[in-house]
Short mmCIF file of C-alpha atoms in Angstrom, two decimals:
data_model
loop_
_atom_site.label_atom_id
_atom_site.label_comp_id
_atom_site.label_asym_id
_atom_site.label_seq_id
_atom_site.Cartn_x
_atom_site.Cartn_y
_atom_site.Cartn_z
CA UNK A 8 -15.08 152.01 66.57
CA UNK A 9 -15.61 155.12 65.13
CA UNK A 10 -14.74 158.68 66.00
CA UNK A 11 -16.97 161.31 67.69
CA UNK A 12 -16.50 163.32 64.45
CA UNK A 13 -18.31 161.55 61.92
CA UNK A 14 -21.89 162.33 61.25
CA UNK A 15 -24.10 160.15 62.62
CA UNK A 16 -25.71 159.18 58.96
CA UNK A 17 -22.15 158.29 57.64
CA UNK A 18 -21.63 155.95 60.46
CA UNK A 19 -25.56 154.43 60.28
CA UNK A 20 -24.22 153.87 56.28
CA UNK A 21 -20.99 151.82 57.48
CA UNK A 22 -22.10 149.78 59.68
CA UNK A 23 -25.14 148.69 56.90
CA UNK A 24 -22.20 148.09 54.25
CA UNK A 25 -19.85 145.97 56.86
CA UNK A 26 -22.32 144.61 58.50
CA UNK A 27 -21.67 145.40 62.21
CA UNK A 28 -23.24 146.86 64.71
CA UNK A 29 -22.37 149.80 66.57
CA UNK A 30 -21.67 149.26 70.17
CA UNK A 31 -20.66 151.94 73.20
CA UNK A 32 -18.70 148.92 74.65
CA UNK A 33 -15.66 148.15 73.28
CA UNK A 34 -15.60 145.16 75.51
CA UNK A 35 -12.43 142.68 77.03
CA UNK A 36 -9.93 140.52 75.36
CA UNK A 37 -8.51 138.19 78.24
CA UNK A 38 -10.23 140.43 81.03
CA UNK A 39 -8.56 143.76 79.79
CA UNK A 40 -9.87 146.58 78.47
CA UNK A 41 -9.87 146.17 74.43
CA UNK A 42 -10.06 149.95 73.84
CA UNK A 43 -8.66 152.55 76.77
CA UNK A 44 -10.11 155.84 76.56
CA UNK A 45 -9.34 159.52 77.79
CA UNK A 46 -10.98 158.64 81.52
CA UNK A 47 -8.38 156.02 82.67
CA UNK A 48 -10.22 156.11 86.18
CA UNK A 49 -14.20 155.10 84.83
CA UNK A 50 -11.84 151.84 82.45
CA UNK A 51 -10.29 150.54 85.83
CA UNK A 52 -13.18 151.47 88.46
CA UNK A 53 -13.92 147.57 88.51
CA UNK A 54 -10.47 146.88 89.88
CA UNK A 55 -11.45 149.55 93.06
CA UNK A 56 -14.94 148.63 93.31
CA UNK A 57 -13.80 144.43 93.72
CA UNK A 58 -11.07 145.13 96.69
CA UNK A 59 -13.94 147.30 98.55
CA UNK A 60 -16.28 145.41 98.28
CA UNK A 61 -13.85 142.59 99.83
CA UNK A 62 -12.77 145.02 102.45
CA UNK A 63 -16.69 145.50 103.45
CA UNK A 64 -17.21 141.58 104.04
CA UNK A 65 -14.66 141.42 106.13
CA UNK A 66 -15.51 144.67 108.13
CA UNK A 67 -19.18 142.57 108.82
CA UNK A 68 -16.71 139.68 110.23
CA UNK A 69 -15.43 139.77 113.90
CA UNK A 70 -11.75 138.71 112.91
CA UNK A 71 -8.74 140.00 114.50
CA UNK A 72 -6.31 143.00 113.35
CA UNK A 73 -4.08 140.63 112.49
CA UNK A 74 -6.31 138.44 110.98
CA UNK A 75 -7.60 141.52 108.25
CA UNK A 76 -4.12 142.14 107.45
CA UNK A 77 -3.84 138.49 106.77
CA UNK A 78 -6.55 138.82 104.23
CA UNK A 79 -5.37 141.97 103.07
CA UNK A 80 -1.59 141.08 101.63
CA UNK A 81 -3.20 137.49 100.98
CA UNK A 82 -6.23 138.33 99.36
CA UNK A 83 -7.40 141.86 98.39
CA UNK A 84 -3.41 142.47 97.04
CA UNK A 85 -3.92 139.85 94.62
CA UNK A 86 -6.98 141.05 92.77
CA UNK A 87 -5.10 143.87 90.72
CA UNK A 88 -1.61 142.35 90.21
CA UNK A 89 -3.08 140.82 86.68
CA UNK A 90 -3.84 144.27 85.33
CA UNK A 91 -0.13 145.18 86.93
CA UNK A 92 1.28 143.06 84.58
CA UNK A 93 0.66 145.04 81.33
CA UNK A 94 -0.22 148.38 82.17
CA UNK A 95 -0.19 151.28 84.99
CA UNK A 96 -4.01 151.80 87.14
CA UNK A 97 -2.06 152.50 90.25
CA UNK A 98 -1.70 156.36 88.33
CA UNK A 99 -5.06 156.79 88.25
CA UNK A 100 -6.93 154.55 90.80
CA UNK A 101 -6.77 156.42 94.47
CA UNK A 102 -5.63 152.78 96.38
CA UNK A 103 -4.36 154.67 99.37
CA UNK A 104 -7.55 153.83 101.82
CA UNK A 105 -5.79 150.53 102.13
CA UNK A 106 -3.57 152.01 104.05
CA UNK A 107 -4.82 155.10 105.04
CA UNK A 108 -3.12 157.40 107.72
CA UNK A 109 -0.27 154.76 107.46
CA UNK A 110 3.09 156.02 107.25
CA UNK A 111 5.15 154.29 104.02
CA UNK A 112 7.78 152.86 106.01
CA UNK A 113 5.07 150.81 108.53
CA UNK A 114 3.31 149.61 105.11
CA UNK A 115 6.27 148.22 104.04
CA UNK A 116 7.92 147.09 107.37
CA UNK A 117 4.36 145.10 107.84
CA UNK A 118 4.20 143.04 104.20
CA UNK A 119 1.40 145.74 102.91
CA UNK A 120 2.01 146.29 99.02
CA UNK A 121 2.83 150.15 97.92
CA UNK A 122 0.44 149.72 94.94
CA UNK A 123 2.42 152.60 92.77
CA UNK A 124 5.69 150.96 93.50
CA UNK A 125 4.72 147.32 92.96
CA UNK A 126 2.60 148.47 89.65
CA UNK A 127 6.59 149.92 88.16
CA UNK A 128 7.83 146.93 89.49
CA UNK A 129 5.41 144.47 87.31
CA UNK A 130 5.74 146.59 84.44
CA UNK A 131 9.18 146.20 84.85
CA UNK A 132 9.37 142.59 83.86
CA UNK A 133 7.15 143.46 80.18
CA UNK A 134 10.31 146.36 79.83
CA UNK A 135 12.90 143.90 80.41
CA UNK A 136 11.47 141.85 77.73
CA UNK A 137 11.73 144.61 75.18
CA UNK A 138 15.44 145.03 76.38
CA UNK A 139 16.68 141.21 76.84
CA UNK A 140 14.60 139.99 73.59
CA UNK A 141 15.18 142.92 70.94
CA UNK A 142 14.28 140.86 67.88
CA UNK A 143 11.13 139.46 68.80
CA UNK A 144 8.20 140.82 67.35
CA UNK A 145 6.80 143.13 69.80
CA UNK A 146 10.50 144.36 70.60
CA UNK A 147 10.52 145.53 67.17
CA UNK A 148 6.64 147.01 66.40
CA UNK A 149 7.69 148.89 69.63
CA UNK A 150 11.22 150.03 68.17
CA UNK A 151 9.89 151.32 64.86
CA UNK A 152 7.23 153.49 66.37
CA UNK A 153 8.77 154.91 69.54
CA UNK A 154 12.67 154.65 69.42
CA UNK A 155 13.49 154.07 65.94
CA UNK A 156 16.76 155.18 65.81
CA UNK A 157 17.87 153.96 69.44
CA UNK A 158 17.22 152.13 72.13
CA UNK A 159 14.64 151.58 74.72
CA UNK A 160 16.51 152.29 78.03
CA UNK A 161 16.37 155.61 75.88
CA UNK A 162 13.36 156.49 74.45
CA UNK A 163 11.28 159.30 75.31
CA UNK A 164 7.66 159.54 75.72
CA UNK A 165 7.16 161.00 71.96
CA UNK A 166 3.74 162.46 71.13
CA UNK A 167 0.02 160.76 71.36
CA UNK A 168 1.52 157.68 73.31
CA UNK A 169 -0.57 154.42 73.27
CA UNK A 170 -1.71 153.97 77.06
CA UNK A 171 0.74 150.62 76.48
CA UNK A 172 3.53 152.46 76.35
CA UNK A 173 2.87 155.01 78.58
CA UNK A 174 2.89 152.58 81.20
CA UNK A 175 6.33 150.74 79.91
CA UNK A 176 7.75 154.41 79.73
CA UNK A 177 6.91 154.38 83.28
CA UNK A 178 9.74 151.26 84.17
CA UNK A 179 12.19 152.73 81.74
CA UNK A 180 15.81 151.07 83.15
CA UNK A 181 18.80 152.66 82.94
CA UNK A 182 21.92 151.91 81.65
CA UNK A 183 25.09 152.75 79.51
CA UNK A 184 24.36 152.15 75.69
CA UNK A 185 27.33 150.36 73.78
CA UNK A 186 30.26 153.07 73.32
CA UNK A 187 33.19 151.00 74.28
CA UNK A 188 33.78 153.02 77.27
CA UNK A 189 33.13 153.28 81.18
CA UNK A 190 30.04 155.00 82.39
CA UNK A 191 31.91 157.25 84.89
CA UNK A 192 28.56 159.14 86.12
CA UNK A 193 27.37 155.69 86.87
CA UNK A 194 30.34 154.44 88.33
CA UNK A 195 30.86 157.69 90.69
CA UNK A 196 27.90 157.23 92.22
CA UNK A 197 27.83 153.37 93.00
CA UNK A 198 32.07 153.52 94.29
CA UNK A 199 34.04 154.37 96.53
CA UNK A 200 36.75 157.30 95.28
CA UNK A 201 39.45 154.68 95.43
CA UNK A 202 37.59 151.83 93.56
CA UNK A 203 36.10 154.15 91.51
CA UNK A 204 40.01 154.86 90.37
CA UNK A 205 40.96 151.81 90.33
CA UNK A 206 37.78 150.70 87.76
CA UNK A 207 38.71 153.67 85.08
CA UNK A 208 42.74 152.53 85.43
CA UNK A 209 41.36 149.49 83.86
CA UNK A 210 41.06 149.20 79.97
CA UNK A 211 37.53 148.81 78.99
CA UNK A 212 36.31 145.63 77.21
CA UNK A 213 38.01 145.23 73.77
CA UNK A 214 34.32 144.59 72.27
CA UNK A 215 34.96 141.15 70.96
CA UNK A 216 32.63 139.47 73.92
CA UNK A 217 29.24 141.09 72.72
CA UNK A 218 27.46 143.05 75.23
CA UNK A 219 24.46 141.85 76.95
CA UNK A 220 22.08 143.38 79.35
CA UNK A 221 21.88 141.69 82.87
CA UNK A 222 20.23 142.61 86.05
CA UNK A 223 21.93 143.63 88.66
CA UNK A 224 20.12 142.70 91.97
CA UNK A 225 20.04 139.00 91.05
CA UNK A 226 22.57 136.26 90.66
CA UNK A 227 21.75 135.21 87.74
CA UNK A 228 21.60 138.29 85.87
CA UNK A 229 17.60 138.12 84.83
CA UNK A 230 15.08 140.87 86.08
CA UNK A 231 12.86 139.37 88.44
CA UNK A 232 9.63 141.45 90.22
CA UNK A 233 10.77 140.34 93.82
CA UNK A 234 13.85 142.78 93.21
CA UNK A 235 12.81 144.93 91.34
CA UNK A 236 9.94 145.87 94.26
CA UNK A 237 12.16 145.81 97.15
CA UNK A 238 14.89 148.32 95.68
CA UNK A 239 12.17 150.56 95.19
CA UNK A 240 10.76 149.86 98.22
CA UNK A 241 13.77 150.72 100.32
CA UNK A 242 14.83 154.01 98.27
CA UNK A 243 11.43 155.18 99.01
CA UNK A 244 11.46 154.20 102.94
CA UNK A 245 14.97 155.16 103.63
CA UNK A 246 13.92 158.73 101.85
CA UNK A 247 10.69 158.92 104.19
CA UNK A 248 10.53 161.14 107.10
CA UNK A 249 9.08 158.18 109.35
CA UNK A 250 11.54 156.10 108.78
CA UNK A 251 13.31 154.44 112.05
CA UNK A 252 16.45 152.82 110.75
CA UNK A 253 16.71 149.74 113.76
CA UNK A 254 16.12 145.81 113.43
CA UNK A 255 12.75 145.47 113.02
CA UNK A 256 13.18 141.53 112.01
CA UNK A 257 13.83 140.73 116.01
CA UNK A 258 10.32 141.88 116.56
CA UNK A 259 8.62 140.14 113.54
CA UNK A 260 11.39 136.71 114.20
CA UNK A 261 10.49 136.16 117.43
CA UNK A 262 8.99 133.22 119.01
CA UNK A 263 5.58 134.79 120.11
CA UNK A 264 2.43 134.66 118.77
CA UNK A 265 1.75 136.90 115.93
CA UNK A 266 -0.92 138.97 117.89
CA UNK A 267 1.87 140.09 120.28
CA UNK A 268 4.52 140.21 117.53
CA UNK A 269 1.86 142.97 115.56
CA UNK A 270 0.98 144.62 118.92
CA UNK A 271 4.78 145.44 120.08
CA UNK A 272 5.56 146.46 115.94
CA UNK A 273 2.47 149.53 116.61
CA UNK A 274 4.06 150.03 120.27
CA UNK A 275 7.42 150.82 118.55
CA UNK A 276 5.97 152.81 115.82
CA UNK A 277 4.23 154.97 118.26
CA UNK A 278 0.94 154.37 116.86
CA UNK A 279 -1.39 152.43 119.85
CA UNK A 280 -4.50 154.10 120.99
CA UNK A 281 -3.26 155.40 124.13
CA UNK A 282 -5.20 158.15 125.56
CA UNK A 283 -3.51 161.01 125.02
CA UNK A 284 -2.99 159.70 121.14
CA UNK A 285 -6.49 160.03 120.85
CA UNK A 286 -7.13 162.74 122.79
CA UNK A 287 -4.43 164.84 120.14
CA UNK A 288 -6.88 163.92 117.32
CA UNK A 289 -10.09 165.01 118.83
CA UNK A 290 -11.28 162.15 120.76
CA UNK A 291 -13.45 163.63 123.59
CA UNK A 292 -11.62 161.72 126.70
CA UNK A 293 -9.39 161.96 129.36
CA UNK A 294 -4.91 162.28 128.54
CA UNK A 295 -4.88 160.72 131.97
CA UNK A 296 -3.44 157.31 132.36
CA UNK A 297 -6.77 155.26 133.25
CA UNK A 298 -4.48 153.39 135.87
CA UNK A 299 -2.90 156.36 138.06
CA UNK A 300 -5.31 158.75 136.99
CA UNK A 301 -2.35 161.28 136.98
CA UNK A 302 -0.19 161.15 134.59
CA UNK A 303 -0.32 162.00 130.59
CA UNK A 304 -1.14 158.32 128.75
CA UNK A 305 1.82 157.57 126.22
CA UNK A 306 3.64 154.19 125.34
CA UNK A 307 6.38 155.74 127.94
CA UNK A 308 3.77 156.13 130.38
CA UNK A 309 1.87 153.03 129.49
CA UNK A 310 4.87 150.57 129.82
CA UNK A 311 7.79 152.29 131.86
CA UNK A 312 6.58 155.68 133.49
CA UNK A 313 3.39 154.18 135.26
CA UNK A 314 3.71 153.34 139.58
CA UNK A 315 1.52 150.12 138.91
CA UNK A 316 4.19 148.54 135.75
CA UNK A 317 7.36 148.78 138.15
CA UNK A 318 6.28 145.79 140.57
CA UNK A 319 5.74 143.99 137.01
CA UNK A 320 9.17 144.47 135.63
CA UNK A 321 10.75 143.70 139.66
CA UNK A 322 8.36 140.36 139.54
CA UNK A 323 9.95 139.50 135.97
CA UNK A 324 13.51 139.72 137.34
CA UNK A 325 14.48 142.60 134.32
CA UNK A 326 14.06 145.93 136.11
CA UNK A 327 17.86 146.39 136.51
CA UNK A 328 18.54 146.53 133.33
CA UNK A 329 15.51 148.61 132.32
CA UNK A 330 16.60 151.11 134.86
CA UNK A 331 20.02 151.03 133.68
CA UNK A 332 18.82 152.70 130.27
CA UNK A 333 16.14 155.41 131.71
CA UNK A 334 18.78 158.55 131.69
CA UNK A 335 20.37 157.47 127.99
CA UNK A 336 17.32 157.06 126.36
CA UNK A 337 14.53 159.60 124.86
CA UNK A 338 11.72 157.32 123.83
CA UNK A 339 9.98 154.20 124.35
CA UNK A 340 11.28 153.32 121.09
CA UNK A 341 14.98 153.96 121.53
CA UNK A 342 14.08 151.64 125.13
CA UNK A 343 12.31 148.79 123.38
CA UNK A 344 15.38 148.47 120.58
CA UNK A 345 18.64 148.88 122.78
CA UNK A 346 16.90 146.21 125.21
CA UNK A 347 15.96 143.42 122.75
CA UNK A 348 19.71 144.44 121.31
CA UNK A 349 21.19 143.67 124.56
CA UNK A 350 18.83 140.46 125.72
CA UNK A 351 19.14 137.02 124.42
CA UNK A 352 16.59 136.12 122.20
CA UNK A 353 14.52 133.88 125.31
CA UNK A 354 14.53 137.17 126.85
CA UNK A 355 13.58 139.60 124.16
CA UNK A 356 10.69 137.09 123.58
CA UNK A 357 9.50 136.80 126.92
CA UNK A 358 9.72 141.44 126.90
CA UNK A 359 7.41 141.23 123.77
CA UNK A 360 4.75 139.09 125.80
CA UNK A 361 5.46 140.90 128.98
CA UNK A 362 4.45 144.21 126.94
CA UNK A 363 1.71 142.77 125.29
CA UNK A 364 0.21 141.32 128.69
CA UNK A 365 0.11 144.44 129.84
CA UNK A 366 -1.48 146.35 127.59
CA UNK A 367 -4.23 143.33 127.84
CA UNK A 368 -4.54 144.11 131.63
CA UNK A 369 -4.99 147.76 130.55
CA UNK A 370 -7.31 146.89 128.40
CA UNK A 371 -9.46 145.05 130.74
CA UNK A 372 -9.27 147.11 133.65
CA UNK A 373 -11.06 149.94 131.41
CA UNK A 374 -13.58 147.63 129.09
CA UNK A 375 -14.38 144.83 131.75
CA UNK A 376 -13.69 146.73 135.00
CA UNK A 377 -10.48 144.08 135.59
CA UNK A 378 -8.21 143.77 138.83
CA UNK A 379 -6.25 146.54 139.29
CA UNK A 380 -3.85 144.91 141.37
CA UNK A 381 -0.16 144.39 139.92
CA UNK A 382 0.08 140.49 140.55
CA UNK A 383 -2.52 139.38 137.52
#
C-alpha cells in the first residue's frame, strides 16, 4: 500500500499507528488481481502457466489429433475467459503456442479461439454496459473521471489510465452521438450509392422518440459476445493472406466421422505431412512419393497425380468426373471444392472417406510395411 518513495522509517511508523502490516502481496478479491502493477505479464503469468501445464498432461496421453483439439476449445479455452470478462491479458500474455505455425483463418475455420479477438469481444459486453445503463453507478464514476463532458463511444484514453479502463478503451463502439442528423460517413460505407440516396432524401427523426443505443448484429438489439466475436473474427480472416474464400461447412457437415472430417479440412488447407512438406522445412528425407518412388510427394501427388490412386478412383465408379476437372483446375484444393460442389452430398461423403482411406493405406505401407497393392 504504500509508494516506493517513502522512507522506510515513515512507513515502519504507519503501519504501528494503523495497525497493519505491510505486505509485498496485494492479494485477490474474487480471483483477480486487487492491485495491477507496471509488469502486466508477472500479474497474469498464472493464467499461462494453468493452460500449459494442461497442454503437458495431455501431451503424456496417447489421444488422437482430434481428440486434443477437443480438449483444447473445450477445456484449456475456458480457463482465461473469467479474467476476459473485466480486463485485457491477451495484450500482454504471448497465447500464440496454442496455435502455433497456424494460419488465422484455419484457427478460426476449426472452432480454435483468437485469444486477442475473443478478449475485445468479452470486454465488449462490460462497454456496452457503460453505454446501455448510463445512470448506474459505475456508468457515472467512469463518466466523471474519463469523459466528463461526453460520451463513452467517445472518450479518449486521457493520461495515467487505470488498467480498468485501459482495457474498456480497448472495445470502444462506435456510433453517431445525438445531433438530429444522418451519419453520412457511416452510411456511405454500409450502402449502396442508390440506398445510400435514398436514406439522406429521408427527413431524419423529429427527436420526439428518444434515442437509444441498440446492437446491430442481433435481433433484439442487445450486445451479445457470440456476435461481437464472430464480426471480428471474419474482418480479420477475410483480411488474411491465407484465407480461401469456399464452403468449408460441406467438409465439417458431412456425415463422416470426425477423424476423416479433420483429416480432409488439413488436406484442403495444404498443411498434411507429405514428404516434400517436410522435406521444405528441413526434414532430412526423401520428396519422393514413398509409393512410386518417382514423383515429388504433394496432396496433388498423394491423391490424384500418383499411378497406384487411379485404379482406386476407376474401382469407386468417380474417375470420370475427376478427370473431367484435371485441365481447369490448379490445385488439389480448387479439385476437392468444385467436386464436393458438383456431387450430392452421399457422394461428397463417401470422397471424404475415400481420401482419408487412402492416406491410411499410405500411412501403413511406410510405418507397418502394408500391401502395396491397389485393391485394399
Amino acid at each position: 500500500m504504500f509508494s516506493n518513495n517513502l522512507a522506510p522509517d515513515l512507513k515502519h511508523g504507519l503501519s504501528c499507528i494503523l495497525g497493519i502490516n505491510k505486505s509485498l502481496d496485494a492479494g485477490r478479491y474474487l480471483g483477480l488481481p486487487s492491485l495491477v502493477g507496471r509488469s502486466k505479464k508477472i500479474i497474469f503469468r498464472h493464467i499461462q502457466d494453468r493452460l500449459y501445464q494442461k497442454l503437458q498432461n495431455w501431451r503424456k496421453r496417447p489421444i488422437s489429433i482430434a481428440g486434443r483439439a477437443t480438449l483444447i476449445k473445450a477445456v484449456a479455452q475456458a480457463v482465461p475467459v473469467y479474467y476476459m470478462s473485466v480486463s485485457f491479458p491477451a495484450n500482454f500474455i504471448h497465447f500464440a503456442q496454442l496455435g502455433s505455425g497456424i494460419p488465422l483463418p484455419c484457427i478460426y475455420n476449426q472452432g480454435f479461439r483468437d485469444f486477442t479477438a475473443f478478449n475485445v469481444a468479452m470486454l465488449g459486453k462490460q462497454a456496452w454496459r457503460l453505454v446501455s445503463n448510463p445512470t448506474s453507478f459505475v456508468s457515472r464514476i467512469y463518466k466523471a473521471k474519463y469523459y466528463p463532458r461526453g460520451v463513452f463511444m467517445e472518450a479518449r484514453l486521457g493520461n495515467s489510465p487505470s488498467f480498468l479502463w485501459r482495457s474498456l478503451w480497448h472495445s470502444q463502439l462506435v456510433g453517431n452521438s445525438s445531433s438530429n442528423s444522418w451519419n453520412i460517413d457511416m452510411i456511405s460505407r454500409i450502402f449502396s450509392a442508390r440506398d445510400r440516396d435514398c436514406i439522406l432524401n429521408l427527413p431524419p427523426p423529429s427527436g420526439l422518440e428518444p434515442d437509444r443505443i441498440i446492437w446491430h448484429w442481433t435481433s433484439n438489439g442487445v450486445y451479445s459476445v457470440k456476435s461481437s466475436y464472430r464480426i471480428i473474427m471474419e474482418r480479420l480472416v477475410q483480411n488474411h493472406h491465407f484465407f480461401i474464400d469456399d464452403d468449408w461447412h460441406r467438409i465439417w457437415n458431412a456425415d463422416v466421422p470426425y477423424k476423416a472430417r479433420y483429416f480432409v479440412w488439413r488436406a484442403l488447407r495444404g498443411v498434411l505431412p507429405t514428404r516434400l512438406s517436410l522435406h521444405s522445412r528441413g526434414v532430412q528425407i526423401s520428396p519422393l512419393c514413398p509409393l512410386c518412388e518417382r514423383n515429388l510427394e504433394n496432396s496433388w501427388h498423394t491423391f490424384v497425380g500418383c499411378p497406384t490412386t487411379t485404379p482406386v478412383w476407376i474401382e469407386t465408379g468417380i474417375w470420370t468426373d475427376i478427370n473431367s476437372l484435371l485441365g481447369e483446375v490448379n490445385s488439389f484444393t480448387e479439385l476437392g471444392f468444385r467436386l464436393l460442389r458438383n456431387w450430392p452430398k452421399i457422394i461428397g461423403d463417401q470422397f471424404i472417406m475415400i481420401l482419408w482411406s487412402m492416406w491410411h493405406r499410405r500411412n501403413d505401407i511406410i510405418w507397418n510395411d502394408g500391401p502395396r497393392d491397389p485393391n485394399w
